[in-house]
Structure formats: structure tokens, C-alpha cells
Coordinates of C-alpha atoms in Angstrom, one line a residue:
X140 CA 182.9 -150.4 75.6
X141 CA 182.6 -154.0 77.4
X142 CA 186.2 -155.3 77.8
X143 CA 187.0 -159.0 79.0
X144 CA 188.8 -159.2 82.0
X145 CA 190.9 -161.8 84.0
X146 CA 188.9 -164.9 85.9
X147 CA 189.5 -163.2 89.3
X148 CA 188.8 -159.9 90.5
X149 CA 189.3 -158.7 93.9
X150 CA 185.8 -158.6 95.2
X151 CA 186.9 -156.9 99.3
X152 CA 184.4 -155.0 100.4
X153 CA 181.7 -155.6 97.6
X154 CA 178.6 -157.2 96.9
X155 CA 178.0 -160.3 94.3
X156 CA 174.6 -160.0 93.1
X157 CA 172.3 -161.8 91.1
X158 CA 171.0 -160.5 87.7
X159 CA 168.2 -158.2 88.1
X160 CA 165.0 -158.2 86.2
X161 CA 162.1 -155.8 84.7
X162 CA 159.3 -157.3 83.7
X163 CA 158.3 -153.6 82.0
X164 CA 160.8 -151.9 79.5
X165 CA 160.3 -149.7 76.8
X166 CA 163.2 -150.0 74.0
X167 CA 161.0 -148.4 71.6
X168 CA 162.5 -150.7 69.0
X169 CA 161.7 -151.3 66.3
X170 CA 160.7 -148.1 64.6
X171 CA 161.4 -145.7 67.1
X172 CA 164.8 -146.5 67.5
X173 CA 165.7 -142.9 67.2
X174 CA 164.5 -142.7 70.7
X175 CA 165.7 -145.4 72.2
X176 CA 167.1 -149.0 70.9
X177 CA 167.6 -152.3 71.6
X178 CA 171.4 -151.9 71.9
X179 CA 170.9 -148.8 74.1
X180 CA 168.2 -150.6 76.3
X181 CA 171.4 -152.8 76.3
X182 CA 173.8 -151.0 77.8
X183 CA 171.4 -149.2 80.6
X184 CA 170.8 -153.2 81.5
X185 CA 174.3 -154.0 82.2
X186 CA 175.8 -150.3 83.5
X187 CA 172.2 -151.1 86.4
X188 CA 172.6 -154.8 87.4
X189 CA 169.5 -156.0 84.7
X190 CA 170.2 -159.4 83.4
X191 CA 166.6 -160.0 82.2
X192 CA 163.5 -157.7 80.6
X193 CA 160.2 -158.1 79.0
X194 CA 159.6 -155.4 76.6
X195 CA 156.8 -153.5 75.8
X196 CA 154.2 -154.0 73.2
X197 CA 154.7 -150.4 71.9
X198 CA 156.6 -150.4 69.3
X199 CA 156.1 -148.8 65.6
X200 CA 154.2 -151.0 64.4
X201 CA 152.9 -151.9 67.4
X202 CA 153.7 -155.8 68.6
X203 CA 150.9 -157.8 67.6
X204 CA 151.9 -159.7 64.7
X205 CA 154.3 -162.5 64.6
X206 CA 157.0 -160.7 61.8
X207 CA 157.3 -157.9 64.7
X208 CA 157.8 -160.8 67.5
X209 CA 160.2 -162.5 64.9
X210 CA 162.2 -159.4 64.1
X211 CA 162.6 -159.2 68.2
X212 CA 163.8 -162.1 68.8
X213 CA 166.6 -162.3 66.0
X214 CA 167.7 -158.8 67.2
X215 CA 167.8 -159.8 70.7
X216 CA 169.9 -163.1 70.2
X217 CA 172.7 -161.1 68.7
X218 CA 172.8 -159.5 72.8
X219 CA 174.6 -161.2 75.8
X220 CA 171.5 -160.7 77.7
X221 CA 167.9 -162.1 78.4
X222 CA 165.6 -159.8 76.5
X223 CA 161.9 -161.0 75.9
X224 CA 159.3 -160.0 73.7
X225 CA 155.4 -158.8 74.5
X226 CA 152.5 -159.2 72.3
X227 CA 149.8 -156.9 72.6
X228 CA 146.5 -157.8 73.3
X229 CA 144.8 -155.6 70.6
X230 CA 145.6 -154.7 67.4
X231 CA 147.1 -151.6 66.8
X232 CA 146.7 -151.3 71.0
X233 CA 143.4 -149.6 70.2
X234 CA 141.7 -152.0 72.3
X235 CA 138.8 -153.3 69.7
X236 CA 140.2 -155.9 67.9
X237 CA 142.0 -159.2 69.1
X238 CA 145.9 -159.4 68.3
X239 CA 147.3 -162.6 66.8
X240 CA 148.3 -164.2 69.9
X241 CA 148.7 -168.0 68.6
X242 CA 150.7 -166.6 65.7
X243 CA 152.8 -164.4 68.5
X244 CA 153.1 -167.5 70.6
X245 CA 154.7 -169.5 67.5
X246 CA 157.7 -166.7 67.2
X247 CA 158.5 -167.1 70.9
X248 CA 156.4 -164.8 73.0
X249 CA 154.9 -165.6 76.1
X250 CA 153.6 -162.8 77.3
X251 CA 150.7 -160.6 76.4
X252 CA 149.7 -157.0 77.7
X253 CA 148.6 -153.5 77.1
X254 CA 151.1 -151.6 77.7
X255 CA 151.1 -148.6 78.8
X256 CA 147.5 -148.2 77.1
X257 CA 143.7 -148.2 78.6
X258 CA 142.2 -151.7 79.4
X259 CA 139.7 -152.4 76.3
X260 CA 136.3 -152.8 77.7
X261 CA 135.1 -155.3 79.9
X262 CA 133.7 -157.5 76.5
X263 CA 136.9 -157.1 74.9
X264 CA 139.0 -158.0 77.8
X265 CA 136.9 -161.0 78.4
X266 CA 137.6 -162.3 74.8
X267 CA 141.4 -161.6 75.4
X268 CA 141.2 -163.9 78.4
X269 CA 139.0 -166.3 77.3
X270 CA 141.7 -166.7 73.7
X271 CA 144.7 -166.5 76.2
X272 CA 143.1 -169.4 78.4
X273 CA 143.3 -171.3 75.1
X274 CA 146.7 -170.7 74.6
X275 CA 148.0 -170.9 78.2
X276 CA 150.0 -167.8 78.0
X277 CA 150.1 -165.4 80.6
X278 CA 148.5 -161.9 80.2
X279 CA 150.3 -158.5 82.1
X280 CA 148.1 -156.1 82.4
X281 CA 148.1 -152.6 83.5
X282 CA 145.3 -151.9 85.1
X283 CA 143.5 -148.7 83.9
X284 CA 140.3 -147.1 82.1
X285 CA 140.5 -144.2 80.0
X286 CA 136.6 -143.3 80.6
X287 CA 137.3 -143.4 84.4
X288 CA 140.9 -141.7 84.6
X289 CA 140.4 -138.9 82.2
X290 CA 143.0 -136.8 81.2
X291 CA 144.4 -137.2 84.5
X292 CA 147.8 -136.2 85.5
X293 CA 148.4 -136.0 88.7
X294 CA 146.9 -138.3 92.0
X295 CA 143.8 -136.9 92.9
X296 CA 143.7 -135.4 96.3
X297 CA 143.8 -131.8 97.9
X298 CA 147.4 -131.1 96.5
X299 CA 146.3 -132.1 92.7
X300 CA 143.7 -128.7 93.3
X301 CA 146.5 -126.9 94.6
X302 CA 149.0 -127.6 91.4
X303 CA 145.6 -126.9 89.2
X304 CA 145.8 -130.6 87.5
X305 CA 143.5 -133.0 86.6
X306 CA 143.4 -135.7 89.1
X307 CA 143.4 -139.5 88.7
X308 CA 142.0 -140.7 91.6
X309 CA 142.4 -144.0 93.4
X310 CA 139.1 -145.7 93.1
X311 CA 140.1 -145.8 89.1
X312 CA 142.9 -148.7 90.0
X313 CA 140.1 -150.1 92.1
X314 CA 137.6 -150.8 89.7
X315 CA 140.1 -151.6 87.0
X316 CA 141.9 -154.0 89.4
X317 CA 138.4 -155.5 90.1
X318 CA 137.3 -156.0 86.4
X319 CA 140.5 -157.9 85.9
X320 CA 140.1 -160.2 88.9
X321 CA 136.6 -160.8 88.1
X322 CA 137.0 -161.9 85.1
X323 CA 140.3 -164.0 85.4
X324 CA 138.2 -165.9 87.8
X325 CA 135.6 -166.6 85.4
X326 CA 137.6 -167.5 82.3
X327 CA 140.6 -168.8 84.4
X328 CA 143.4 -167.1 82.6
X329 CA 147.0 -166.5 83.9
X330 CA 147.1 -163.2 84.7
X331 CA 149.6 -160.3 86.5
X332 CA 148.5 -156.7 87.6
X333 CA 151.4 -154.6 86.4
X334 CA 152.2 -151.4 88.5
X335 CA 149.4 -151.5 91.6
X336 CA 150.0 -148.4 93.2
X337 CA 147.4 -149.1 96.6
X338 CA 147.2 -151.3 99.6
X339 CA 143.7 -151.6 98.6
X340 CA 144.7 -153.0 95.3
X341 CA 147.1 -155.5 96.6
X342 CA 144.4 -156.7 99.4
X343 CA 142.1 -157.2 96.5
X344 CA 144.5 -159.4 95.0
X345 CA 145.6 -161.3 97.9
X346 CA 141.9 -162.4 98.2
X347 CA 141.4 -163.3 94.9
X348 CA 144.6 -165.5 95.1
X349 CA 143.4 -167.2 98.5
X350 CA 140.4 -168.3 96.2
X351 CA 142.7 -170.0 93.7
X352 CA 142.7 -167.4 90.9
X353 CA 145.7 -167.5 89.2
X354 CA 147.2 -164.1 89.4
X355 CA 150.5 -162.1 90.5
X356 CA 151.5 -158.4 90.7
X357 CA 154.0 -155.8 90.8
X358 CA 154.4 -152.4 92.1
X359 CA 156.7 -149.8 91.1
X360 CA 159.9 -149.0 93.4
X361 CA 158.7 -145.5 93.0
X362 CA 155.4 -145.9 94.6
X363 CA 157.2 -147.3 97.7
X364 CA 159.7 -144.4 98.3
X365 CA 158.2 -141.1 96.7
X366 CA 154.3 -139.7 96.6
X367 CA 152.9 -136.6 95.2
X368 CA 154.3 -134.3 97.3
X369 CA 157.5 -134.1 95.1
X370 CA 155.4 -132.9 92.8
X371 CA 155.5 -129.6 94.2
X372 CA 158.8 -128.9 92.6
X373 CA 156.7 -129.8 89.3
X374 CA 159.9 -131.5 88.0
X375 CA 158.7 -133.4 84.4
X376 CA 160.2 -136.5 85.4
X377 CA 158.0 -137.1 88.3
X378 CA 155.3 -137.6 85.8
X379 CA 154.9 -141.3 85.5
X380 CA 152.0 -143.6 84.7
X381 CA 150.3 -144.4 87.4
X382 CA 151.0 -141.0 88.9
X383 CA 153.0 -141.0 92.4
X384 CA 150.1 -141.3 95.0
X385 CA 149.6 -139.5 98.4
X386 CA 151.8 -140.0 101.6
X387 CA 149.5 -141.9 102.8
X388 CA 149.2 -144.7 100.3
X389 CA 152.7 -144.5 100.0
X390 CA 153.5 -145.5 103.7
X391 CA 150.8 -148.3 103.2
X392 CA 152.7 -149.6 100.2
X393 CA 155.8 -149.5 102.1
X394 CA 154.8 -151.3 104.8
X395 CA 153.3 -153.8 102.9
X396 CA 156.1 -154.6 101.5
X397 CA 158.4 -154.4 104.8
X398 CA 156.3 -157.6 105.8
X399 CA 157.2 -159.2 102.3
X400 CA 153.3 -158.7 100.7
X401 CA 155.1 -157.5 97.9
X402 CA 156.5 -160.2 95.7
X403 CA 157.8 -158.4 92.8
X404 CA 159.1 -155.0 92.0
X405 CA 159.1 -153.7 88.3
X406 CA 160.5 -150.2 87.5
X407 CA 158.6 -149.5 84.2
X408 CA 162.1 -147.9 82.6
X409 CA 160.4 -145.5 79.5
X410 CA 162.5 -143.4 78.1
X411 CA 161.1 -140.2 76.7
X412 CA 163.4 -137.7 74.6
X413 CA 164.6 -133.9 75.9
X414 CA 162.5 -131.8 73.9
X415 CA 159.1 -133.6 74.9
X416 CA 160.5 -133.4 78.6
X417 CA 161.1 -129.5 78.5
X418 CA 157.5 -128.3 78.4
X419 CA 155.3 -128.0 80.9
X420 CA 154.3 -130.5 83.3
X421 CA 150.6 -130.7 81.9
X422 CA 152.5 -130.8 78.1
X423 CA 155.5 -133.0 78.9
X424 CA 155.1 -137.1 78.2
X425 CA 155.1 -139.2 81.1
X426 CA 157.9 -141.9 81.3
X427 CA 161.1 -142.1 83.8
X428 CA 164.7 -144.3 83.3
X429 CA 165.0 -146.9 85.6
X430 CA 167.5 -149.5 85.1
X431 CA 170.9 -147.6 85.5
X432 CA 169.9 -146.4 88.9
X433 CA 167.3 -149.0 90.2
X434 CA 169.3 -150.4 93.3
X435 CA 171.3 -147.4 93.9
X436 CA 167.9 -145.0 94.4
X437 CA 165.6 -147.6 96.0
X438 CA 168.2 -149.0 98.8
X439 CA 168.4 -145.1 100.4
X440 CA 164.9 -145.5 101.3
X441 CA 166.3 -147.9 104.6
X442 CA 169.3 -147.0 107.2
X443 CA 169.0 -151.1 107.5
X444 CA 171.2 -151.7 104.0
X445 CA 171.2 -155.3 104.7
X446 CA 167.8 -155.7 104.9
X447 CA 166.6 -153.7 102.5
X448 CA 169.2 -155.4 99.9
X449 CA 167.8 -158.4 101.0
X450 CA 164.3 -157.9 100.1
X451 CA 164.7 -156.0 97.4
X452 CA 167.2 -158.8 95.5
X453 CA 164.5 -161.2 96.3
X454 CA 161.6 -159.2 94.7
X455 CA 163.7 -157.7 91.5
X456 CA 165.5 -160.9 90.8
X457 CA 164.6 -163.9 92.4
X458 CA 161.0 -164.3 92.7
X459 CA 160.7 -162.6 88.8
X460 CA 163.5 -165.1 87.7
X461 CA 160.7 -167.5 88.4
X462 CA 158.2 -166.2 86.4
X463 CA 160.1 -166.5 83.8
X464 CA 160.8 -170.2 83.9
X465 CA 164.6 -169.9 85.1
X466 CA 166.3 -172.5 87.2
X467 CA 168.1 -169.8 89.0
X468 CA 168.2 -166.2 89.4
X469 CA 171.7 -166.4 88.5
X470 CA 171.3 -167.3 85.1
X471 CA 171.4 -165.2 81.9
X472 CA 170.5 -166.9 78.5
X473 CA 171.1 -170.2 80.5
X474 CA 174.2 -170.2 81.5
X475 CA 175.8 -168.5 84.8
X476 CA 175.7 -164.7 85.4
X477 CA 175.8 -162.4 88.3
X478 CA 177.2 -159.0 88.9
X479 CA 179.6 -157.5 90.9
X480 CA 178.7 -153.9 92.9
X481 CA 180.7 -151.9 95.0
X482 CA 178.7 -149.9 97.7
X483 CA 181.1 -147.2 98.3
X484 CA 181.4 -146.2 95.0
X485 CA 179.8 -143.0 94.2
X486 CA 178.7 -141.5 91.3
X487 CA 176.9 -138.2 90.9
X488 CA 174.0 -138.4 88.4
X489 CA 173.9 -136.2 85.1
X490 CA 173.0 -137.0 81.1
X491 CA 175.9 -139.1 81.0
X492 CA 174.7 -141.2 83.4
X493 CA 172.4 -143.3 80.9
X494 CA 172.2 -144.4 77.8
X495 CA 171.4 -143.5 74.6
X496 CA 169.8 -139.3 73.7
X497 CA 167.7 -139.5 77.0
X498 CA 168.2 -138.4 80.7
X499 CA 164.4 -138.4 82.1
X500 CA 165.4 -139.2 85.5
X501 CA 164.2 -137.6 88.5
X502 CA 167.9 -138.3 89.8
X503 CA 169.7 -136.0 87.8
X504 CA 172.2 -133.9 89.8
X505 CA 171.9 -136.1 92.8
X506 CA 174.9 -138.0 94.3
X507 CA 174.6 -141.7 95.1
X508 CA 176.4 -144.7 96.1
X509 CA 176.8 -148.0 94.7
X510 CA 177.7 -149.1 91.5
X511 CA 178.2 -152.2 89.2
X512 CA 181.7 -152.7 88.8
X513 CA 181.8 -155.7 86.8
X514 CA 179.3 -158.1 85.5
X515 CA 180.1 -161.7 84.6
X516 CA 178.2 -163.0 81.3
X517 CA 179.0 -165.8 78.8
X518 CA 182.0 -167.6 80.9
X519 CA 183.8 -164.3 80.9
X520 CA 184.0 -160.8 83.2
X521 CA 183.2 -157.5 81.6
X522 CA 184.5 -154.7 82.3
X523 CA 183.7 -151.6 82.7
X524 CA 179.8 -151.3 82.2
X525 CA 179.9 -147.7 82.1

């Protein structure tokens, strides 16, 4: 439990860091709160460094009417920290009908996206942009097609033949990532690609933004330091949406974002529970925890920890703080915040490790450094987070 502490701390050695921030989070609440809840999703924030989240649409009932946005946001004032609701863009997520987005809008949201679901069809999606033009919300949307992925699992390459899955292959981001360009060019929506997992993808986008379209994206930390070959040890929490790509498209990824092409990070934290981890990997649910361990895993990737602090602060706090609309990225619920990490501080990862019933992290029994030792929230230090 979250203690206050005296005004100074002795801060030798460590690191003061701006609030981090996810722009896709899955607290399952409401309705599924006996997976995961908004108190839990909580708790992971502060014990990782997370000051600010957008949550995801999919929720039980889904997000699309404003008494679900409304029940959000009264839950969510009760916390010390920036939590913001999604709308969907469908009803039900199902991807026919248009969601109540103006009535969303009036409870507070101001975002929009699909989840973790397929885009709706081309038609559909159009409509959605052209009634989010209207609004002037912004739209996040995850760019994928059900008719073109399949039941696809795994990347699709020589190694997905070897593990006998169904691939999802790369030109499916493509075309998905085009459709969604296309026609945010036409109607002239604010849009972000959530989760690109190719060079190819991001090129796309960095063309379309040259011609003035008004779109942003994110990748996944995991798509910049793992690929498919981890696969190998079939471990169930390696299966994520978008899959983990090839070496190849990894490296590309990588460097695209060692020359700063990559604006903003987001880790899509989903918890899934135990017993749908513990089949097989074709059976489990996809879904990995992110927040507790977001820094610690991703700043291994360099022997340069300076540098790769450096970029990754600016890309999973500072440029996302500006999306959404803070004056600082050291602000939580507009007042002062930042958090305190010590980098020699080790902690070996195990169930205890995260919050709530859940421990789908592809971390588990691994030993790694840094660790928040003390965030500072509503004028006062707290103490320990975990």
C-alpha cells in the first residue's frame, strides 16, 4: 500500500523521470473486472513509471455508449492518476454499425478506435471517418483485416511452416495501413496507426504525412527488441497481436527508430488470465503485461543506457504527453508529477511481480535492473509502489 513520505528523498545515484504513458491499455473494466480492474490497472501504472493511459474500447458492454464513457470517468477520478476513456467505433465492435460518438464525446472521450478488433470494411470505415471529421476527435486505429489475416497466429515466413501455424503475413499491415491512409486523406480525419509492426508501414506513413494528411503512429517496444524466433520456445506469452515479425523487420524497425523515425512507443499492456494462458500456443489468448516492466525490459536492448533512456523517455512520455493536450510531460491530472527509479536495483521477475490474478509476461523468471522507487503525485511522495 502507497504510503506518504517526507518532501526529500535522497535521490544519489538515481534517475528522475517523467510520467510515462500508454496510449493502449486493457483494464477490462467494467464487466470483466474479475480479470483485471481499474484499481489493478492502477497499481501496475505506478509500480512501472505510467502516469497516463488510454484505455481500450473492450469492455463488457463494450465502450460505445456514453453511460459506459460516464461510468469511466467517475471511476477514474477517484485515482491519483491520468486514465482516459476510448469509444469504439462500432457498436458492439462488430464493425457494422456506427457507435454514438457525439454522445461519447459529451461524457469526455476523445478518442475513438477498434481495439484490438478487425478494421470494418472500407464503406464502414469511411463513414467512421467522415462522422469523426465532424466531431474533430481523433480516431486510433489498429490496422488489420480479418478476411486478409485469417486465423493467423504467428508471422508468416519459413519458421511459421516450421512451428505448423497459420501465418499472418506482412502485406496484411500493408494494405490495412494503406486503406486507412487513403481514406484519411479523403475525408481529412485525425487519425493514428496503433501498433505498425514494418519499415514499410512507417515509410507509408511518413509519405502520407509529407502530403499533409493528418496522421501519427506507434509501434510496439516488442517489435523493436524481439521477432519470431523466440517463438521457438513456443512460450504463450509471446503470442501478441500483431504477432512478433522476422529478424529482419525487426532490425529495420530498430533502426528506424535509432534515427528517431519513431515518435511514439505504446506497449499494448492486455492482461489475459492463467488458465487461458496454459493451453497450447494455437489455444492460448493473445495478450502480454506491459507496464510494470516497460523501461526495465526495453532499455537492455542498448549497452548505450544513456542514449537509449533518452530516446525512449522521449517517445513513451514526452512526445505522447502531447497528444494528449498536456503542457508538460511532467504533469499528472494537471498538477506536477514525476518518478523516481533507481538503476541498480534489481528485481527478479515472478507472479508477484504484477498486479492483480495475472502474470502473462514473457519476463517471468528473468532478473532485471531498474526499478521505481518512489513516485511523486498530488504534492506528496509515495512510497513504496510495489
Amino acid at each position: 500500500e502507497n504510503t506518504e513520505s517526507p518532501l526529500e528523498i535522497d535521490g544519489t545515484g538515481k534517475y528522475w523521470l517523467p510520467p510515462l504513458v500508454e496510449l493502449f491499455a486493457d483494464f477490462k473494466e467494467p464487466g470483466l473486472e474479475h480479470i483485471y480492474s481499474l484499481h489493478e490497472g492502477a497499481e501496475a501504472m505506478l509500480s512501472g513509471g505510467f502516469g497516463s493511459v488510454i484505455l481500450d474500447p473492450n469492455t463488457h458492454p463494450v465502450a460505445d455508449q456514453q453511460e459506459v464513457i460516464q461510468w469511466i470517468q467517475t471511476q477514474t477520478q477517484k485515482l491519483e492518476l491520468d486514465i482516459y476513456p476510448c469509444g469504439a467505433l462500432t457498436k458492439d465492435q462488430k464493425g457494422v454499425h456506427l457507435a454514438e460518438m457525439s454522445s461519447m464525446q459529451s461524457e469526455g472521450a476523445q478518442f475513438f478506435s477498434n481495439g484490438v478488433r478487425p478494421m470494418p470494411t472500407a464503406p464502414i470505415l469511411r463513414s467512421v471517418f467522415e462522422y469523426a471529421k465532424q466531431l474533430d476527435v481523433e480516431l486510433m486505429v489498429f490496422p488489420w483485416q480479418q478476411d486478409i489475416c485469417g486465423s493467423g497466429l504467428v508471422h508468416e515466413d519459413s519458421l511459421s511452416s516450421i512451428l505448423g501455424l497459420q501465418g499472418w503475413p506482412s502485406a496484411a499491415e500493408r494494405i490495412s495501413v494503406m486503406t486507412a491512409l487513403e481514406l484519411a486523406e479523403l475525408t481529412g480525419v485525425k487519425l493514428h496507426l496503433r501498433q505498425l509492426t514494418l519499415a514499410s508501414s512507417i515509410e507509408l506513413v511518413e509519405r502520407y504525412q509529407k502530403k499533409g494528411v493528418k496522421v501519427s503512429f506507434d509501434v510496439n517496444p516488442a517489435h523493436i527488441h524481439r521477432n519470431n524466433e523466440h517463438l521457438l520456445k513456443l512460450d504463450v506469452n509471446d503470442k501478441i497481436i500483431p504477432p512478433l515479425r522476422g529478424i529482419k523487420d525487426q532490425l529495420e524497425v530498430y533502426e528506424l527508430f535509432q534515427q528517431g523515425r519513431i515518435p511514439i512507443l505504446s506497449s499494448q499492456h492486455r492482461p489475459v488470465l492463467p488458465e487461458f494462458k496454459n493451453e497450447a500456443f494455437g489455444d492460448s489468448k493473445p495478450g502480454n503485461l506491459s507496464l510494470e516492466l516497460c523501461l526495465p525490459n526495453f532499455i537492455q536492448i542498448s549497452d548505450d543506457k544513456e542514449k537509449i533512456l533518452n530516446q525512449f523517455i522521449i517517445s513513451h512520455s514526452h512526445n505522447p504527453s502531447i497528444k494528449l493536450g498536456k503542457k508538460s510531460a511532467f504533469e499528472i491530472k494537471g498538477s506536477y508529477a514525476g518518478f523516481l527509479w533507481d538503476p541498480e536495483s534489481v528485481q527478479e521477475v515472478n507472479a508477484g511481480t504484477f498486479a492483480g490474478n495475472v502474470d502473462n509476461s514473457n519476463e517471468l523468471g528473468n532478473i532485471l535492473k531498474w526499478k521505481v522507487e518512489a513516485a511523486y503525485l498530488n504534492n506528496s511522495f509515495k512510497m513504496p509502489i510495489k
